[in-house]
C-alpha positions as a printed NumPy array, in Angstrom:
array([[ -0.189,  -0.137,   0.021],
       [  1.375,   3.189,  -0.849],
       [  0.224,   6.785,   0.318],
       [ -0.874,   9.574,  -1.826],
       [  2.459,  11.224,  -2.067],
       [  3.903,   8.513,  -3.981],
       [  1.457,   8.067,  -6.714],
       [  1.654,   9.179, -10.531],
       [  1.653,  13.025, -11.335],
       [ -1.884,  13.139, -12.97 ],
       [ -3.022,  13.744,  -9.165],
       [ -6.629,  11.901, -10.282],
       [ -6.13 ,  10.108,  -6.871],
       [ -6.268,  13.296,  -5.227],
       [ -9.944,  13.781,  -5.992],
       [-10.672,  10.271,  -5.579],
       [-13.34 ,  11.463,  -2.815],
       [-15.114,  13.303,  -5.595],
       [-16.671,   9.878,  -6.588],
       [-18.383,   9.633,  -3.397],
       [-19.246,  13.239,  -2.941],
       [-21.057,  13.964,  -6.702],
       [-23.483,  11.601,  -5.943],
       [-23.837,  12.107,  -2.575],
       [-24.131,  16.013,  -3.445],
       [-26.543,  15.8  ,  -6.082],
       [-28.827,  13.48 ,  -3.851],
       [-29.155,  16.343,  -0.976],
       [-29.398,  18.856,  -3.793],
       [-32.653,  16.852,  -5.553],
       [-34.141,  16.352,  -1.625],
       [-34.194,  20.074,  -0.667],
       [-34.675,  21.811,  -3.705],
       [-38.342,  21.522,  -4.066],
       [-40.185,  21.521,  -7.205],
       [-37.055,  23.469,  -8.624],
       [-35.27 ,  20.434, -10.309],
       [-38.561,  18.522, -11.048],
       [-38.167,  18.748, -14.779],
       [-34.496,  18.398, -15.068],
       [-33.235,  16.999, -11.755],
       [-33.126,  13.266, -13.121],
       [-30.642,  13.965, -15.631],
       [-28.624,  16.076, -13.089],
       [-28.558,  12.178, -10.975],
       [-27.177,  10.66 , -14.422],
       [-24.445,  13.26 , -14.763],
       [-23.445,  12.528, -11.041],
       [-23.027,   8.862, -11.494],
       [-21.6  ,   8.94 , -14.719],
       [-18.685,  11.401, -13.466],
       [-18.   ,   9.058, -10.578],
       [-17.682,   5.952, -13.222],
       [-15.354,   8.512, -15.115],
       [-13.349,   9.101, -12.288],
       [-13.171,   5.372, -11.551],
       [-12.358,   4.273, -14.878],
       [ -9.343,   7.033, -15.238],
       [ -7.975,   5.612, -11.749],
       [ -8.339,   2.12 , -13.214],
       [ -6.34 ,   3.194, -16.155],
       [ -3.606,   4.882, -13.978],
       [ -3.409,   1.876, -11.597],
       [ -2.892,  -0.681, -15.237],
       [  0.039,   1.876, -15.95 ],
       [  1.589,   1.629, -12.985],
       [  4.08 ,  -1.104, -11.557],
       [  2.014,  -3.925,  -9.467],
       [  3.778,  -2.896,  -6.272],
       [  2.643,   0.609,  -6.734],
       [ -0.95 ,   0.368,  -7.681],
       [ -2.497,   0.062,  -4.225],
       [ -3.227,   4.002,  -2.791],
       [ -4.353,   4.861,   0.425],
       [ -5.949,   8.214,   0.612],
       [ -5.98 ,   9.863,   3.937],
       [ -9.11 ,  12.289,   4.716],
       [ -9.277,  13.308,   8.321],
       [ -8.928,  12.145,  11.876],
       [-12.47 ,  10.986,  12.419],
       [-12.481,   9.307,  15.769],
       [-10.04 ,   9.858,  18.797],
       [-10.638,   8.441,  22.238],
       [ -8.116,   6.656,  24.625],
       [ -5.962,   4.545,  22.616],
       [ -8.4  ,   4.439,  19.658],
       [ -7.942,   6.605,  16.78 ],
       [-10.039,   5.981,  13.452],
       [ -8.998,   7.945,  10.437],
       [-11.475,   8.109,   7.661],
       [ -9.783,   7.648,   4.254],
       [-10.189,   5.738,   1.153],
       [ -8.318,   2.475,  -0.222],
       [ -7.987,   2.367,  -3.981],
       [ -6.86 ,  -0.95 ,  -4.703],
       [ -7.143,  -3.78 ,  -7.223],
       [-10.486,  -5.148,  -4.976],
       [-12.028,  -1.501,  -4.932],
       [-11.454,   0.017,  -8.273],
       [-13.157,  -3.045,  -9.598],
       [-16.273,  -2.443,  -7.52 ],
       [-16.058,   1.108,  -7.88 ],
       [-16.202,   0.486, -11.805],
       [-19.215,  -1.799, -11.368],
       [-21.226,   0.301,  -9.161],
       [-20.803,   3.466, -11.089],
       [-20.766,   1.992, -14.712],
       [-23.696,  -0.142, -14.486],
       [-25.163,   2.13 , -11.765],
       [-25.305,   4.877, -14.257],
       [-27.032,   2.757, -17.077],
       [-29.389,   1.973, -14.712],
       [-30.04 ,   5.923, -13.828],
       [-30.3  ,   6.081, -17.983],
       [-32.649,   3.433, -17.887],
       [-35.164,   5.03 , -15.053],
       [-35.535,   8.263, -17.261],
       [-37.754,   6.476, -19.2  ],
       [-39.223,   4.02 , -16.864],
       [-39.957,   6.317, -14.578],
       [-40.937,   9.093, -16.872],
       [-44.587,   9.417, -15.61 ],
       [-44.162,   9.135, -11.964],
       [-44.723,  12.491, -10.068],
       [-42.255,  11.645,  -7.235],
       [-39.335,  11.121, -10.033],
       [-37.115,  13.539,  -8.753],
       [-37.137,  11.939,  -5.061],
       [-36.613,   8.7  ,  -6.506],
       [-33.61 ,   9.989,  -8.4  ],
       [-32.179,  11.591,  -5.302],
       [-32.356,   8.092,  -3.587],
       [-30.639,   6.448,  -6.456],
       [-27.756,   8.961,  -6.439],
       [-27.831,   8.169,  -2.491],
       [-27.647,   4.745,  -2.885],
       [-24.749,   4.962,  -5.299],
       [-22.997,   7.435,  -2.749],
       [-23.445,   5.038,   0.1  ],
       [-21.932,   1.852,  -1.677],
       [-19.176,   3.507,  -3.17 ],
       [-18.134,   4.486,   0.381],
       [-18.705,   0.69 ,   1.643],
       [-16.126,  -0.544,  -1.187],
       [-13.707,   2.437,  -0.903],
       [-13.131,   2.532,   2.741],
       [ -9.939,   1.909,   4.339],
       [-11.128,   0.639,   7.842],
       [-14.108,  -1.336,   8.92 ],
       [-15.755,   1.356,  11.245],
       [-15.99 ,   3.786,   7.814],
       [-17.183,   0.991,   5.943],
       [-20.05 ,   0.288,   8.432],
       [-21.151,   3.876,   7.67 ],
       [-21.42 ,   3.239,   3.933],
       [-23.174,  -0.086,   4.799],
       [-25.961,   1.341,   6.89 ],
       [-26.312,   4.234,   4.233],
       [-27.178,   1.111,   1.689],
       [-29.447,  -0.314,   4.232],
       [-31.326,   3.273,   4.502],
       [-31.182,   3.762,   0.626],
       [-32.628,   0.401,  -0.05 ],
       [-35.289,   1.083,   2.522],
       [-36.621,   4.293,   0.753],
       [-35.963,   2.416,  -2.828],
       [-37.773,  -0.61 ,  -1.921],
       [-40.795,   1.433,  -0.609],
       [-40.434,   4.032,  -2.87 ],
       [-44.229,   3.342,  -3.559],
       [-45.438,   3.324,  -0.139],
       [-48.793,   3.708,  -1.129],
       [-48.977,   0.271,  -1.62 ],
       [-49.065,  -1.59 ,   1.725],
       [-47.362,  -4.534,   0.19 ],
       [-44.327,  -2.107,  -0.478],
       [-44.287,  -0.352,   2.787],
       [-44.332,  -3.839,   4.364],
       [-41.507,  -4.919,   1.942],
       [-39.465,  -1.955,   2.846],
       [-39.649,  -2.485,   6.414],
       [-39.016,  -6.433,   6.581],
       [-35.542,  -5.546,   4.255],
       [-34.651,  -2.915,   6.988],
       [-35.311,  -5.033,   9.973],
       [-33.597,  -8.541,   8.625],
       [-30.535,  -6.357,   7.25 ],
       [-30.376,  -5.007,  11.231],
       [-29.786,  -8.411,  12.248],
       [-26.936,  -8.871,   9.87 ],
       [-25.654,  -5.302,  10.883],
       [-25.618,  -6.475,  14.447],
       [-22.945,  -8.982,  13.249],
       [-20.791,  -6.367,  11.559],
       [-20.972,  -3.78 ,  14.411],
       [-19.788,  -7.199,  17.041],
       [-16.878,  -7.79 ,  14.607],
       [-15.857,  -4.064,  14.318],
       [-15.845,  -4.058,  18.381],
       [-13.962,  -7.237,  18.762],
       [-11.363,  -5.997,  16.386],
       [-11.172,  -2.379,  18.508],
       [-10.879,  -4.593,  21.719],
       [ -8.464,  -6.77 ,  20.601],
       [ -6.223,  -5.546,  18.036],
       [ -6.61 ,  -1.595,  18.905],
       [ -7.868,  -0.473,  15.652],
       [-10.367,  -1.52 ,  12.692],
       [ -8.481,  -0.371,   9.857],
       [ -7.707,  -2.977,   7.254],
       [ -4.378,  -2.441,   7.216],
       [ -3.958,  -3.139,  11.04 ],
       [ -6.366,  -5.741,  11.132],
       [ -4.929,  -7.746,   8.195],
       [ -1.382,  -7.315,  10.107],
       [ -2.664,  -8.677,  13.441],
       [ -4.868, -11.633,  11.966],
       [ -2.173, -14.12 ,  12.289],
       [ -1.569, -13.071,  16.065],
       [ -5.187, -13.575,  16.78 ],
       [ -6.261, -17.122,  18.742],
       [ -8.203, -19.327,  17.099],
       [-11.157, -18.589,  18.958],
       [-11.675, -15.021,  18.536],
       [-10.314, -15.571,  14.813],
       [-13.228, -17.79 ,  14.279],
       [-16.037, -15.67 ,  16.41 ],
       [-14.891, -12.356,  14.339],
       [-15.348, -14.501,  10.997],
       [-18.627, -15.576,  12.157],
       [-19.503, -12.38 ,  13.256],
       [-18.492, -10.911,   9.62 ],
       [-20.382, -13.993,   7.724],
       [-23.578, -12.84 ,   9.664],
       [-23.152,  -9.476,   8.428],
       [-22.557, -10.767,   4.982],
       [-25.436, -13.106,   5.106],
       [-27.924, -10.225,   6.046],
       [-26.634,  -7.98 ,   3.32 ],
       [-26.579, -10.455,   0.371],
       [-29.722, -12.226,   1.275],
       [-28.021, -15.641,   2.252],
       [-29.742, -18.213,   4.196],
       [-30.94 , -18.012,   7.135],
       [-31.679, -14.216,   6.359],
       [-32.755, -14.369,   2.797],
       [-36.468, -13.715,   3.412],
       [-36.356,  -9.928,   2.594],
       [-35.023, -10.276,  -1.154],
       [-38.323, -11.821,  -2.959],
       [-40.34 ,  -8.842,  -1.199],
       [-37.803,  -6.636,  -2.226],
       [-39.295,  -6.718,  -5.584],
       [-42.229,  -4.615,  -4.736],
       [-39.898,  -1.7  ,  -5.521],
       [-39.59 ,  -0.137,  -8.8  ],
       [-37.723,  -2.409, -11.285],
       [-34.7  ,  -0.299, -11.859],
       [-34.62 ,  -0.722,  -7.733],
       [-34.343,  -4.495,  -8.152],
       [-31.628,  -3.936, -11.275],
       [-29.694,  -1.671,  -8.798],
       [-30.009,  -3.995,  -5.715],
       [-29.677,  -7.462,  -7.025],
       [-26.84 ,  -6.784,  -9.535],
       [-24.459,  -3.953,  -8.913],
       [-24.754,  -3.003,  -5.451],
       [-26.266,  -4.216,  -2.344],
       [-26.466,  -7.876,  -2.076],
       [-22.36 ,  -8.057,  -3.365],
       [-21.721,  -6.267,  -0.2  ],
       [-21.28 ,  -9.314,   1.829],
       [-19.302, -11.04 ,  -0.981],
       [-16.839,  -7.941,  -0.695],
       [-16.747,  -7.974,   3.206],
       [-15.642, -11.874,   2.877],
       [-12.81 , -11.47 ,   0.499],
       [-11.758,  -8.223,   1.992],
       [-11.524,  -9.666,   5.365],
       [ -9.406, -12.785,   3.999],
       [ -6.93 , -12.691,   6.179],
       [ -9.538, -13.483,   9.189],
       [-11.145, -16.512,   7.213],
       [ -7.656, -17.768,   6.496],
       [ -7.251, -18.095,  10.353],
       [-10.191, -19.921,  10.882],
       [-11.232, -23.263,   9.248],
       [-14.559, -23.021,  11.042],
       [-15.499, -19.805,   9.75 ],
       [-14.213, -20.58 ,   6.252],
       [-15.918, -23.878,   6.315],
       [-19.539, -22.035,   7.281],
       [-19.348, -19.531,   4.545],
       [-18.875, -22.603,   1.976],
       [-21.727, -24.398,   3.739],
       [-23.877, -21.298,   3.497],
       [-23.07 , -20.387,  -0.224],
       [-23.826, -23.998,  -1.034],
       [-27.203, -24.102,   0.58 ],
       [-28.137, -20.441,  -0.724],
       [-27.166, -21.323,  -4.549],
       [-29.554, -24.506,  -4.406],
       [-32.362, -22.915,  -2.271],
       [-32.537, -19.704,  -4.72 ],
       [-32.508, -21.91 ,  -7.638],
       [-35.36 , -24.164,  -6.146],
       [-37.318, -20.95 ,  -5.753],
       [-36.648, -20.037,  -9.115],
       [-38.334, -23.074, -10.424],
       [-41.586, -22.67 ,  -9.275],
       [-42.433, -18.751,  -9.3  ],
       [-44.848, -16.972, -12.047],
       [-43.838, -13.516, -11.111],
       [-40.87 , -12.996, -13.735],
       [-38.842, -10.426, -11.092],
       [-39.437, -13.107,  -8.26 ],
       [-37.586, -15.573, -10.557],
       [-34.888, -13.215, -11.443],
       [-34.429, -12.69 ,  -7.373],
       [-34.294, -16.355,  -6.87 ],
       [-31.704, -16.311,  -9.177],
       [-29.854, -13.296,  -7.849],
       [-29.972, -15.369,  -4.225],
       [-28.541, -18.58 ,  -6.104],
       [-25.696, -16.589,  -7.929],
       [-24.783, -14.738,  -4.828],
       [-24.387, -18.205,  -3.155],
       [-22.077, -19.21 ,  -5.641],
       [-19.838, -16.224,  -5.158],
       [-19.995, -16.962,  -1.123],
       [-18.899, -20.698,  -1.985],
       [-16.038, -19.356,  -4.019],
       [-14.957, -16.791,  -1.122],
       [-15.069, -19.513,   1.412],
       [-12.928, -21.885,  -0.446],
       [-10.05 , -19.301,   0.373],
       [ -7.232, -18.269,  -1.903],
       [ -8.389, -20.897,  -4.776],
       [-11.537, -18.96 ,  -4.791],
       [-11.303, -15.351,  -4.132],
       [-10.359, -14.359,  -7.506],
       [-13.205, -16.324,  -9.379],
       [-15.791, -14.823,  -6.515],
       [-15.017, -11.53 ,  -7.635],
       [-15.176, -12.53 , -11.432],
       [-18.265, -14.026, -11.071],
       [-19.694, -10.846,  -9.419],
       [-18.782,  -8.66 , -12.023],
       [-20.315, -10.84 , -14.854],
       [-23.242, -11.563, -12.807],
       [-23.492,  -7.475, -12.325],
       [-23.562,  -7.502, -16.556],
       [-25.895, -10.282, -17.262],
       [-28.395,  -9.635, -14.428],
       [-28.789,  -6.044, -14.664],
       [-29.4  ,  -7.014, -18.144],
       [-32.1  ,  -9.349, -17.352],
       [-33.714,  -7.318, -14.623],
       [-33.946,  -4.19 , -16.768],
       [-35.406,  -6.451, -19.634],
       [-38.146,  -7.652, -17.244],
       [-38.767,  -4.179, -16.512],
       [-39.277,  -3.248, -20.361],
       [-41.696,  -6.295, -20.687],
       [-43.577,  -5.215, -17.888],
       [-43.531,  -1.733, -19.436],
       [-45.051,  -3.562, -22.525],
       [-47.579,  -5.629, -20.596],
       [-49.123,  -2.77 , -18.238],
       [-47.   ,  -3.613, -15.54 ],
       [-48.165,  -7.223, -15.155],
       [-45.742,  -9.895, -13.76 ],
       [-47.164, -12.878, -14.432],
       [-45.272, -14.805, -17.198],
       [-48.442, -16.724, -17.798],
       [-50.054, -13.718, -19.062],
       [-47.148, -13.454, -21.63 ],
       [-45.851, -15.382, -24.617],
       [-44.763, -14.543, -28.183],
       [-43.013, -11.368, -27.069],
       [-39.937, -12.152, -29.109],
       [-41.877, -11.112, -32.219],
       [-42.978,  -7.925, -30.813],
       [-39.987,  -6.678, -28.511],
       [-37.038,  -7.743, -30.832],
       [-34.502,  -5.561, -28.99 ],
       [-35.822,  -6.567, -25.424],
       [-35.881, -10.222, -26.118],
       [-32.331, -10.22 , -27.955],
       [-30.609,  -8.658, -25.007],
       [-32.679, -10.527, -22.221],
       [-31.295, -13.77 , -24.764],
       [-27.785, -12.959, -24.012],
       [-28.12 , -12.426, -20.193],
       [-29.693, -15.921, -20.255],
       [-27.048, -17.602, -22.421],
       [-24.46 , -15.817, -20.12 ],
       [-26.254, -16.831, -16.479],
       [-26.764, -20.773, -17.902],
       [-23.007, -20.981, -18.791],
       [-23.316, -21.136, -22.65 ],
       [-19.814, -21.377, -23.9  ],
       [-17.937, -18.212, -24.042],
       [-20.615, -16.11 , -22.942],
       [-19.745, -14.177, -19.274],
       [-21.035, -16.672, -17.231],
       [-19.079, -19.353, -18.983],
       [-15.96 , -18.362, -17.699],
       [-16.699, -17.211, -14.041],
       [-19.385, -19.706, -12.798],
       [-17.486, -22.774, -14.399],
       [-14.36 , -21.504, -12.641],
       [-16.153, -21.883,  -9.269],
       [-17.528, -25.278, -10.124],
       [-14.16 , -26.381, -10.565],
       [-12.768, -24.62 ,  -7.508],
       [-15.684, -26.337,  -5.42 ],
       [-14.707, -30.051,  -6.739],
       [-11.333, -28.872,  -5.739],
       [-12.226, -28.357,  -2.274],
       [-14.479, -30.915,  -1.642],
       [-16.806, -33.361,  -3.625],
       [-20.211, -32.313,  -1.56 ],
       [-19.387, -28.738,  -2.583],
       [-18.482, -29.559,  -6.341],
       [-21.878, -31.493,  -6.531],
       [-24.013, -28.756,  -5.082],
       [-22.134, -26.338,  -7.501],
       [-23.126, -28.515, -10.675],
       [-26.456, -29.282,  -9.495],
       [-27.274, -25.522,  -9.399],
       [-25.977, -25.075, -12.898],
       [-28.104, -27.531, -14.21 ],
       [-31.364, -26.186, -12.255],
       [-30.451, -22.672, -13.094],
       [-30.507, -23.581, -16.885],
       [-34.01 , -25.196, -16.555],
       [-35.583, -22.426, -14.562],
       [-33.996, -19.843, -16.929],
       [-35.146, -21.563, -19.992],
       [-38.584, -21.918, -18.313],
       [-38.741, -18.008, -17.891],
       [-37.463, -17.579, -21.738],
       [-39.948, -19.844, -22.937],
       [-42.908, -18.483, -21.228],
       [-42.105, -15.118, -21.717],
       [-40.978, -15.02 , -25.372],
       [-42.197, -18.121, -27.016],
       [-45.445, -19.843, -27.646],
       [-48.648, -18.39 , -28.131],
       [-50.19 , -15.088, -27.221],
       [-51.675, -15.218, -23.538],
       [-51.672, -11.382, -23.285],
       [-54.645, -10.092, -21.299],
       [-57.568,  -7.795, -23.025],
       [-56.198,  -4.333, -23.751],
       [-52.915,  -5.011, -23.592],
       [-50.954,  -4.215, -26.455],
       [-47.128,  -4.846, -26.314],
       [-44.499,  -2.721, -27.689],
       [-40.823,  -2.086, -27.72 ],
       [-39.622,   0.505, -25.027],
       [-38.096,   3.964, -25.88 ],
       [-34.242,   4.456, -26.441],
       [-33.672,   5.265, -23.162],
       [-34.37 ,   2.076, -21.835],
       [-33.397,  -0.035, -24.874],
       [-29.894,   1.773, -24.978],
       [-28.866,   0.462, -21.444],
       [-30.291,  -2.845, -22.321],
       [-28.198,  -3.282, -25.684],
       [-24.922,  -2.401, -23.707],
       [-25.325,  -4.682, -20.851],
       [-26.201,  -7.188, -23.313],
       [-22.957,  -6.578, -24.952],
       [-21.073,  -7.28 , -21.691],
       [-23.112, -10.232, -21.115],
       [-21.425, -11.55 , -24.091],
       [-17.877, -10.536, -23.954],
       [-17.298,  -9.669, -20.082],
       [-16.028, -13.146, -19.122],
       [-13.648, -13.313, -22.213],
       [-12.294,  -9.677, -21.398],
       [-11.308, -10.474, -17.862],
       [-10.618, -14.217, -17.821],
       [ -6.849, -14.073, -18.302],
       [ -5.938, -11.078, -16.393],
       [ -8.054, -10.767, -13.313],
       [ -6.538, -13.542, -11.251],
       [ -3.041, -11.852, -11.066],
       [ -4.95 ,  -8.327, -11.036],
       [ -6.413,  -9.387,  -7.579],
       [ -3.474, -11.483,  -6.193],
       [ -2.289,  -8.563,  -4.376],
       [ -5.614,  -7.436,  -2.414],
       [ -6.953, -11.028,  -1.743],
       [ -3.587, -13.066,  -1.403],
       [ -5.325, -15.52 ,  -3.69 ],
       [ -3.332, -17.968,  -5.878],
       [ -3.599, -17.642,  -9.535],
       [ -4.258, -20.869, -11.377],
       [ -3.283, -21.361, -15.394],
       [ -6.539, -21.447, -17.468],
       [ -7.266, -22.452, -20.947],
       [ -9.898, -21.85 , -23.334],
       [-10.133, -25.893, -23.493],
       [-12.754, -26.995, -21.273],
       [-11.765, -29.715, -18.58 ],
       [-13.51 , -32.856, -17.599],
       [-15.449, -31.048, -14.848],
       [-16.23 , -28.166, -17.415],
       [-17.718, -30.874, -20.163],
       [-19.728, -32.299, -17.191],
       [-21.151, -28.85 , -16.313],
       [-22.236, -28.338, -19.985],
       [-23.928, -31.592, -19.963],
       [-25.544, -30.781, -16.943],
       [-26.809, -27.555, -18.032],
       [-27.792, -29.037, -21.626],
       [-29.828, -31.586, -19.535],
       [-31.482, -28.693, -17.641],
       [-32.436, -27.08 , -20.969],
       [-34.14 , -30.121, -22.572],
       [-36.021, -30.74 , -19.644],
       [-37.338, -27.146, -19.114],
       [-38.431, -27.665, -23.235],
       [-39.992, -30.873, -22.501],
       [-42.266, -29.409, -19.743],
       [-42.544, -26.02 , -20.992],
       [-41.844, -25.762, -24.558],
       [-43.407, -28.788, -25.821],
       [-46.822, -28.091, -24.341],
       [-49.362, -25.453, -24.063],
       [-48.824, -23.015, -20.974],
       [-51.577, -23.092, -18.411],
       [-53.475, -19.721, -17.987],
       [-53.03 , -20.027, -14.476],
       [-51.02 , -21.706, -12.057],
       [-52.155, -25.222, -11.059],
       [-54.298, -25.128,  -7.66 ],
       [-51.896, -27.843,  -6.299],
       [-48.426, -29.314,  -7.324],
       [-45.971, -31.799,  -6.378],
       [-43.491, -31.146,  -3.094],
       [-40.794, -29.282,  -4.617],
       [-43.33 , -26.908,  -6.636],
       [-45.283, -25.939,  -3.325],
       [-41.864, -25.607,  -1.577],
       [-40.461, -23.181,  -3.93 ],
       [-44.165, -21.147,  -4.252],
       [-43.725, -20.317,  -0.634],
       [-40.31 , -19.576,  -0.998],
       [-39.372, -22.749,   1.254],
       [-41.422, -21.533,   3.739],
       [-38.607, -19.234,   5.157],
       [-40.867, -16.907,   6.471],
       [-42.739, -19.55 ,   8.376],
       [-39.441, -20.436,   9.803],
       [-38.526, -17.074,  10.724],
       [-41.937, -16.64 ,  12.697],
       [-41.533, -19.691,  14.564],
       [-38.043, -19.7  ,  15.2  ],
       [-37.591, -15.636,  15.993],
       [-40.795, -13.651,  15.753],
       [-43.249, -15.699,  17.889],
       [-40.452, -16.32 ,  20.775],
       [-39.83 , -12.615,  20.387],
       [-43.413, -11.386,  20.958],
       [-43.814, -13.686,  23.667],
       [-40.9  , -12.503,  25.245],
       [-42.333,  -9.011,  24.815],
       [-45.765,  -9.88 ,  26.166],
       [-43.798, -11.642,  29.24 ],
       [-41.844,  -8.477,  29.824],
       [-45.295,  -6.202,  29.758],
       [-47.048,  -8.77 ,  32.055],
       [-43.938,  -8.614,  34.205],
       [-43.513,  -4.49 ,  34.314],
       [-47.679,  -4.361,  34.735],
       [-48.011,  -6.976,  37.583],
       [-45.042,  -6.922,  39.415],
       [-42.889,  -3.761,  38.969],
       [-46.378,  -1.525,  38.78 ],
       [-48.145,  -4.05 ,  41.229],
       [-45.373,  -3.994,  43.646],
       [-44.933,  -0.099,  44.029],
       [-48.869,   0.293,  43.63 ],
       [-49.159,  -1.949,  46.42 ],
       [-46.735,   0.006,  48.65 ],
       [-48.466,   3.106,  47.807],
       [-51.905,   1.633,  48.981],
       [-50.321,   0.667,  52.16 ],
       [-49.133,   3.747,  53.171],
       [-52.232,   5.381,  51.898],
       [-54.231,   3.01 ,  54.399],
       [-51.825,   3.852,  57.335],
       [-52.029,   7.613,  56.644],
       [-55.768,   7.204,  56.683],
       [-55.792,   5.581,  59.861],
       [-53.345,   7.873,  61.519],
       [-55.88 ,  10.994,  60.287],
       [-58.4  ,   9.686,  62.304],
       [-56.365,  10.7  ,  65.638],
       [-56.02 ,  14.258,  64.457],
       [-60.131,  15.255,  64.478],
       [-59.686,  18.358,  66.284],
       [-62.092,  17.617,  69.402],
       [-60.309,  18.562,  72.841],
       [-61.646,  15.818,  74.62 ],
       [-60.263,  13.277,  72.289],
       [-56.872,  14.769,  72.672],
       [-57.402,  15.019,  76.574],
       [-58.133,  11.443,  76.596],
       [-55.383,  10.643,  74.514],
       [-52.785,  12.507,  76.941],
       [-54.776,  10.603,  79.985],
       [-53.739,   6.938,  78.446],
       [-50.305,   8.363,  77.912],
       [-49.691,   9.564,  81.392],
       [-51.222,   6.116,  82.685],
       [-49.026,   3.9  ,  80.258],
       [-45.909,   5.821,  81.24 ],
       [-47.311,   5.251,  85.135],
       [-47.268,   1.672,  84.665],
       [-44.246,   1.326,  82.628],
       [-42.423,   2.993,  85.67 ],
       [-44.211,   1.08 ,  88.234],
       [-43.079,  -2.213,  86.75 ],
       [-39.787,  -0.976,  86.142],
       [-39.461,  -0.273,  90.061],
       [-40.65 ,  -3.74 ,  90.812],
       [-38.519,  -5.218,  88.7  ]])
């Protein structure tokens, strides 16, 4: 890691903070400007995100031209916290890992901004929507560019806030308001894990900076390394919607479709993968924590694919797919040095093809009067050629069709999984087959077959502000993998400690097996959904797998039984204890004193004869006591 003074003379790194400041400033301006920017504020948001991309790309080019040992740059900004022995300096860490994330966030994010210009054209609150988009981008950039876990945590919470605002943007819909609240609450559970990890670092190491933590990781006891690793994993599970905190992800589809693309492709759900890879020194010190990451990833990739096979809502199919693909990344990150680069590789290619497909789904919805039910689609390939062709590029990329983006990145993960253990490899391979099945189902039900359109629906191609981003993302869905395949391992090695492996274009035995499984998934899907008419409505009943998938594997039910109901029961117990024990005890004490005072008050009645009688009784009592004392 080098400091700012040693970087190239261009000075672009000196203004790296502008990547975060520009969208943050525009977000604030759009939020407080009233109606002044109602007509053109969206273009200001597009410009801010695009300017951040230009800065990120410029720095990437500068880093490419520098010697490998001089590529990582530390940019201190200011001392944030100074208390006791702790000093937290806010700054940016621009290295091989963070710059790739910055380009993905700003590049894909800018395309989503442009797409939103057309998609949200008739929304009365469009200015506010673009302010939230810019806020999201700024928070995500802070998250990935931070040089300290505590600074990262600020971006982490900013992303959570912005996602809450975006998912619930149409809060007039009860389902959207509920989905936003659910996402916010479930992410707070994960945030508890991250905050516990940061506090543990401060207590044990005396610092939460990446540099200090990485240097001290090898000196941690196995128990503490495991604990911090599991705390970090809990944070990653919440933010990346991995089992068991995946329940918010499908509900998040209630937000506008550009939000789905932004959250599920380039930004929020990838934050957990970034956290694990960035914390590789911690996980390498604990086999328990790294194995837990592998297990979470393997289970999630299968669960997400399972859900994707049974949904008729096109956005929820893609949401299940996102859950599954992030599972692949987590699996690779848990493998260790052999998988770090492949996790990031798949994260980048996934950003291209998944944003492409989410925006393509939005284009389809735009043409179908916002209907999301694929059973009401069919034969759209003929009337929406641009959307169909670009979506098809994403489809071929995600199933791993040879030489498309996903063919390189996901197949490398499957190879690494088999190298790690047989069960991890089988899970990854099975997930590839299921992915081919449900994505082929989506393509067949949406773009092929007979028309099943509702009355009054007249499908049409989307405006250019929506199709141009689709074309660009479709292009990178084709070439994105090939562009990065032979250099990304060496590029990321200094930042992740990964070990580059020799790669060739000739498929290995596992590669051939993967293609065979994918082909089988496509064939089965064609037999089930392509060779037969698609029912206009979903069957009232189904087999075990279908019922489970339709109900999201009853994840909400499990959470309700294991977490919600016990918490509510405990809360009711606290209320009862408060009312009956605490309030009752203090109330009883007050009642007792009130009773005593009532009786004492009777002695103060204002009658002279009563006072004289009392005095006489007192004199007699004193006399009796004195006589008895003398006799004794």
